[in-house]
Amino acid sequence: MSAIECLDLCKYFQQGDSVIKALDHLSVAFEQGAFVCLSGPSGSGKTTLLNAIGGLDELDSGEVRLDGQRIDNLSKSELADIRLHKIGFVFQAYNLIPVLTARENVEFVMQVQGIPAQERHEKANAILQEVGLLGMEHRLPAQLSGGQQQRVAVARAIVSKPKLVLADEPTANLDTRSMEKLMEQFVALNQNHKVTFLIATHDTRVMAYAKRQIKMVDGQIVADETR
Amino acid sequence: MMNQNLQIILRIAWRNLWRNRRRTTIMLVAISLGVWAMIFMSAFMRGMVDGMLVDGLNSLPGHIQIHHPNYVDDPNIENSLPEPNEQLRTVLDGEAVTAWSARVRVPAMITSERESRGVMLLGIDPEYEPQLGFGNSVIQRGRFVADPGEQGIVLGAKLLETLETDLGKRVVIMSQDPDNNVADRGFKIVGVFKSSVIADEEMFVFTGKETVQTMLNIPALVSEIAVNGQDARDVETLLQQIRAHDSPLQTTLPWYELNPYLGLMANVMDGFVLVFMIIIFLALSFGLVNTLMMAVFERVREIGLMQALGMKPTTILYQVMCETLILLALGLVIGNLVAVVTILPLMDGIDLSSVAQGLQMAGMSTVLTPSLTTLDFVLASSVVIVLGLLAGFMPAWKASRYRPVEALAKT
Ligand SMILES: Nc1ncnc2c1ncn2[C@@H]1O[C@H](COP(=O)(O)OP(=O)(O)OP(=O)(O)O)[C@@H](O)[C@H]1O
Ligand SMILES: [Mg+2]
């Protein structure tokens, strides 16, 4: 049994007269501990696939299983629970809750999970240190640069060591140095805790870290290479 | 777990509230004003009705009255009853009774050297009467009735004016005895009283009980026995105790049956205040729903984000409701405080005598005293919280229905 199984996923959008196939009969599976890069031209369906796996969007057809459990037919509340406990997210654009400080954003998921304050603070401090944001933890998102916001989002996604991290363009706003640090953290988590990583990216520097590379075009997988 | 969730919900709700300071402040001012209006207006409405009740009860007077069975329909001297017997007196002198008085009360004609007027002649015992029938009044000049055998008479200032007479002068009182013979007697005016109810000044004249009994030839008979309990609104127990002594010659009635209009007024007041408060809040609620809708709509993306990160739809619902609740609670606190602060200086009463001719005719006191009751604070708070949460439910529900991906996709 694979950790993630996608079977014949279809997701269509009506755009005027034409139909856009964001996912077109796509099937794929990932083992626990996989480190995967999704690449492909803009509009090829990377974000749509990540959303489907994260239970964020309804599909037109197909099945998604996490650890053998079908999630495409769960209620919103059950899905929320799965996301909360199993998945860390880094979204492509809008990542942080504007009224919460950097630290509170990092602690948000842990707090909803019900982790005690003491433990939360310690974990948040450690991760903020790792992503190089110590000293900025009391700033609101609006007072951080794009790259800093991105790092807060990454910190939040990995701080509670979920089984799966879905990251959409996590390095878009980062310079090479920060990008390398971030990828090293991902690799370490992947190796030490068998966290599965699915990273959608255009960035060839990021692809270099991948153990498996999937290329998408028009909602279909056109290449799938494992190194 | 729940505790942690509550903490984050409260934190986000509180900060969201102050994101748009201007909008929140306007809403807060509106709610506070509404609450203030609820409390302030209720206090004066209640004050007015309480005033009417007090005046009404004072000029009845007596929370409970014992009469001859025919007296209420025909307050004639024929329909008199004996003074209280031993058993009844034990009840009347008991703890539950604050004051009682057996008195003769008959319609009479008063004549001075110049004028005549119809009045109500009260033959009273000054040891018992003052706490009862004289509650609204004070002696302005001279003195009150000295004893049951008093030979002098006490009039209201207004009546004194109409009769164009004065303290120390003589008047003649004319009435009928039970055999329909004219009974009359001259009295010297020994006292003049002022009343907060001007009608009383024109209506009532006081003298000794025994003097009237002799004049009307009704030894040991009275027109009524008036009884005051601890609280006019709660007379049932006392009523039952006294009713136990009813006979074919005497029947007992509470004030709300003696003056049904007064009773009705006291009863509908709570309902009236509640309706009034609800109307004020309904006017407010349009603004409230609108504001909350705008606030939620502006935050589609972060609401989607929170759901995407694993916050349940119900938790989102609670969070928006929480915002509403904080807003309402703040409005309540401010509104109530401002209401108390603005009402307290007026607690001594507002003198309406300059504009009060109409009020006096309606039997109302010329001083309006607001009445702050705990019940009104409870009513206002309940109306605001219950209706406010109902109003807040729609926006909150809408927020919880956003689909995370839709919300995140908006740019
Ligand atoms: N809500 C939507 N309504 C209409 N079309 C949509 C919607 N979401 C996605 N699409 C379309 O679906 C297709 C796949 O979009 P998706 O966001 O998955 O692409 P992507 O590979 O992530 O692109 P990028 O690299 O630019 O992020 C695109 O053509 C896009 O326009
Ligand atoms: Mg994308």
Short mmCIF file of N, CA, C and O in Angstrom, two decimals, chain B residues 109-112 115-120 153-166 171 173 189 192-193 198-206:
data_model
loop_
_atom_site.label_atom_id
_atom_site.label_comp_id
_atom_site.label_asym_id
_atom_site.label_seq_id
_atom_site.Cartn_x
_atom_site.Cartn_y
_atom_site.Cartn_z
N MET B 109 -70.63 67.69 51.21
CA MET B 109 -70.58 69.02 50.63
C MET B 109 -69.91 69.91 51.64
O MET B 109 -70.24 69.90 52.82
N ILE B 110 -68.92 70.69 51.17
CA ILE B 110 -68.27 71.62 52.08
C ILE B 110 -68.62 73.04 51.66
O ILE B 110 -68.62 73.36 50.47
N THR B 111 -68.97 73.86 52.60
CA THR B 111 -69.41 75.21 52.28
C THR B 111 -68.66 76.22 53.13
O THR B 111 -68.59 76.08 54.36
N SER B 112 -68.07 77.21 52.46
CA SER B 112 -67.45 78.31 53.19
C SER B 112 -68.40 79.50 53.12
O SER B 112 -69.52 79.37 52.64
N GLU B 115 -68.17 79.85 48.98
CA GLU B 115 -68.26 78.81 47.95
C GLU B 115 -68.66 77.47 48.55
O GLU B 115 -68.47 77.23 49.74
N SER B 116 -69.15 76.58 47.68
CA SER B 116 -69.42 75.19 48.09
C SER B 116 -68.74 74.26 47.12
O SER B 116 -68.58 74.55 45.93
N ARG B 117 -68.34 73.11 47.64
CA ARG B 117 -67.73 72.10 46.78
C ARG B 117 -68.11 70.70 47.27
O ARG B 117 -68.31 70.50 48.47
N GLY B 118 -68.15 69.75 46.34
CA GLY B 118 -68.31 68.36 46.74
C GLY B 118 -66.94 67.79 47.08
O GLY B 118 -65.97 68.02 46.35
N VAL B 119 -66.84 67.07 48.18
CA VAL B 119 -65.55 66.50 48.59
C VAL B 119 -65.76 65.10 49.13
O VAL B 119 -66.88 64.59 49.20
N MET B 120 -64.66 64.48 49.51
CA MET B 120 -64.72 63.19 50.18
C MET B 120 -64.31 63.44 51.63
O MET B 120 -63.19 63.88 51.89
N ILE B 153 -61.03 70.57 61.27
CA ILE B 153 -60.96 69.90 59.97
C ILE B 153 -59.68 70.29 59.24
O ILE B 153 -59.15 71.39 59.45
N VAL B 154 -59.15 69.37 58.42
CA VAL B 154 -57.92 69.63 57.66
C VAL B 154 -58.24 69.57 56.17
O VAL B 154 -58.81 68.59 55.70
N LEU B 155 -57.87 70.62 55.44
CA LEU B 155 -58.19 70.72 54.01
C LEU B 155 -56.93 70.81 53.17
O LEU B 155 -55.87 71.21 53.65
N GLY B 156 -57.09 70.53 51.88
CA GLY B 156 -55.99 70.74 50.94
C GLY B 156 -55.85 72.21 50.59
O GLY B 156 -56.83 72.96 50.63
N ALA B 157 -54.61 72.62 50.25
CA ALA B 157 -54.34 74.03 49.95
C ALA B 157 -55.18 74.51 48.77
O ALA B 157 -55.68 75.63 48.76
N LYS B 158 -55.33 73.64 47.81
CA LYS B 158 -56.07 74.00 46.59
C LYS B 158 -57.55 74.26 46.91
O LYS B 158 -58.15 75.22 46.43
N LEU B 159 -58.10 73.38 47.75
CA LEU B 159 -59.51 73.52 48.13
C LEU B 159 -59.71 74.82 48.91
O LEU B 159 -60.69 75.54 48.72
N LEU B 160 -58.75 75.10 49.80
CA LEU B 160 -58.79 76.31 50.60
C LEU B 160 -58.91 77.53 49.69
O LEU B 160 -59.70 78.44 49.93
N GLU B 161 -58.14 77.50 48.61
CA GLU B 161 -58.13 78.59 47.64
C GLU B 161 -59.50 78.72 46.96
O GLU B 161 -60.06 79.80 46.86
N THR B 162 -60.04 77.56 46.50
CA THR B 162 -61.33 77.61 45.80
C THR B 162 -62.44 78.08 46.73
O THR B 162 -63.36 78.76 46.30
N LEU B 163 -62.34 77.68 47.99
CA LEU B 163 -63.40 78.07 48.91
C LEU B 163 -63.22 79.50 49.39
O LEU B 163 -64.06 80.04 50.10
N GLU B 164 -62.10 80.10 49.00
CA GLU B 164 -61.76 81.47 49.40
C GLU B 164 -61.89 81.64 50.91
O GLU B 164 -62.52 82.55 51.41
N THR B 165 -61.30 80.67 51.62
CA THR B 165 -61.34 80.75 53.07
C THR B 165 -59.91 80.59 53.59
O THR B 165 -58.98 80.62 52.79
N ASP B 166 -59.73 80.41 54.88
CA ASP B 166 -58.36 80.33 55.39
C ASP B 166 -58.31 79.59 56.71
O ASP B 166 -59.33 79.32 57.33
N VAL B 171 -66.04 76.23 58.34
CA VAL B 171 -66.74 75.74 57.16
C VAL B 171 -67.86 74.82 57.65
O VAL B 171 -67.81 74.35 58.79
N ILE B 173 -69.90 71.23 56.87
CA ILE B 173 -69.90 69.98 56.12
C ILE B 173 -71.31 69.41 56.16
O ILE B 173 -71.93 69.34 57.23
N ILE B 189 -61.23 75.25 60.56
CA ILE B 189 -60.09 74.73 59.79
C ILE B 189 -58.84 74.80 60.66
O ILE B 189 -58.42 75.88 61.08
N VAL B 192 -53.81 72.78 56.91
CA VAL B 192 -53.85 72.82 55.45
C VAL B 192 -52.74 71.92 54.92
O VAL B 192 -51.60 71.98 55.41
N PHE B 193 -53.07 71.03 53.99
CA PHE B 193 -52.01 70.15 53.46
C PHE B 193 -51.75 70.38 51.98
O PHE B 193 -52.59 70.87 51.24
N ILE B 198 -52.29 66.87 42.90
CA ILE B 198 -53.12 68.05 43.14
C ILE B 198 -54.59 67.66 43.33
O ILE B 198 -55.31 68.25 44.13
N ALA B 199 -55.03 66.61 42.63
CA ALA B 199 -56.42 66.18 42.75
C ALA B 199 -56.77 65.87 44.20
O ALA B 199 -57.89 66.14 44.65
N ASP B 200 -55.81 65.31 44.95
CA ASP B 200 -56.05 64.99 46.36
C ASP B 200 -56.36 66.25 47.18
O ASP B 200 -57.18 66.23 48.09
N GLU B 201 -55.67 67.33 46.82
CA GLU B 201 -55.86 68.57 47.57
C GLU B 201 -57.28 69.09 47.42
O GLU B 201 -57.79 69.78 48.29
N GLU B 202 -57.88 68.79 46.29
CA GLU B 202 -59.24 69.28 46.05
C GLU B 202 -60.28 68.32 46.56
O GLU B 202 -61.42 68.67 46.79
N MET B 203 -59.85 67.04 46.75
CA MET B 203 -60.81 65.96 46.97
C MET B 203 -61.01 65.66 48.46
O MET B 203 -62.14 65.48 48.90
N PHE B 204 -59.92 65.57 49.21
CA PHE B 204 -60.03 64.99 50.55
C PHE B 204 -60.04 66.04 51.65
O PHE B 204 -59.26 66.99 51.63
N VAL B 205 -60.94 65.83 52.63
CA VAL B 205 -60.89 66.61 53.86
C VAL B 205 -60.88 65.63 55.02
O VAL B 205 -61.52 64.58 54.97
N PHE B 206 -60.07 65.94 56.04
CA PHE B 206 -59.87 65.00 57.15
C PHE B 206 -60.38 65.56 58.46
O PHE B 206 -60.19 66.74 58.76
#
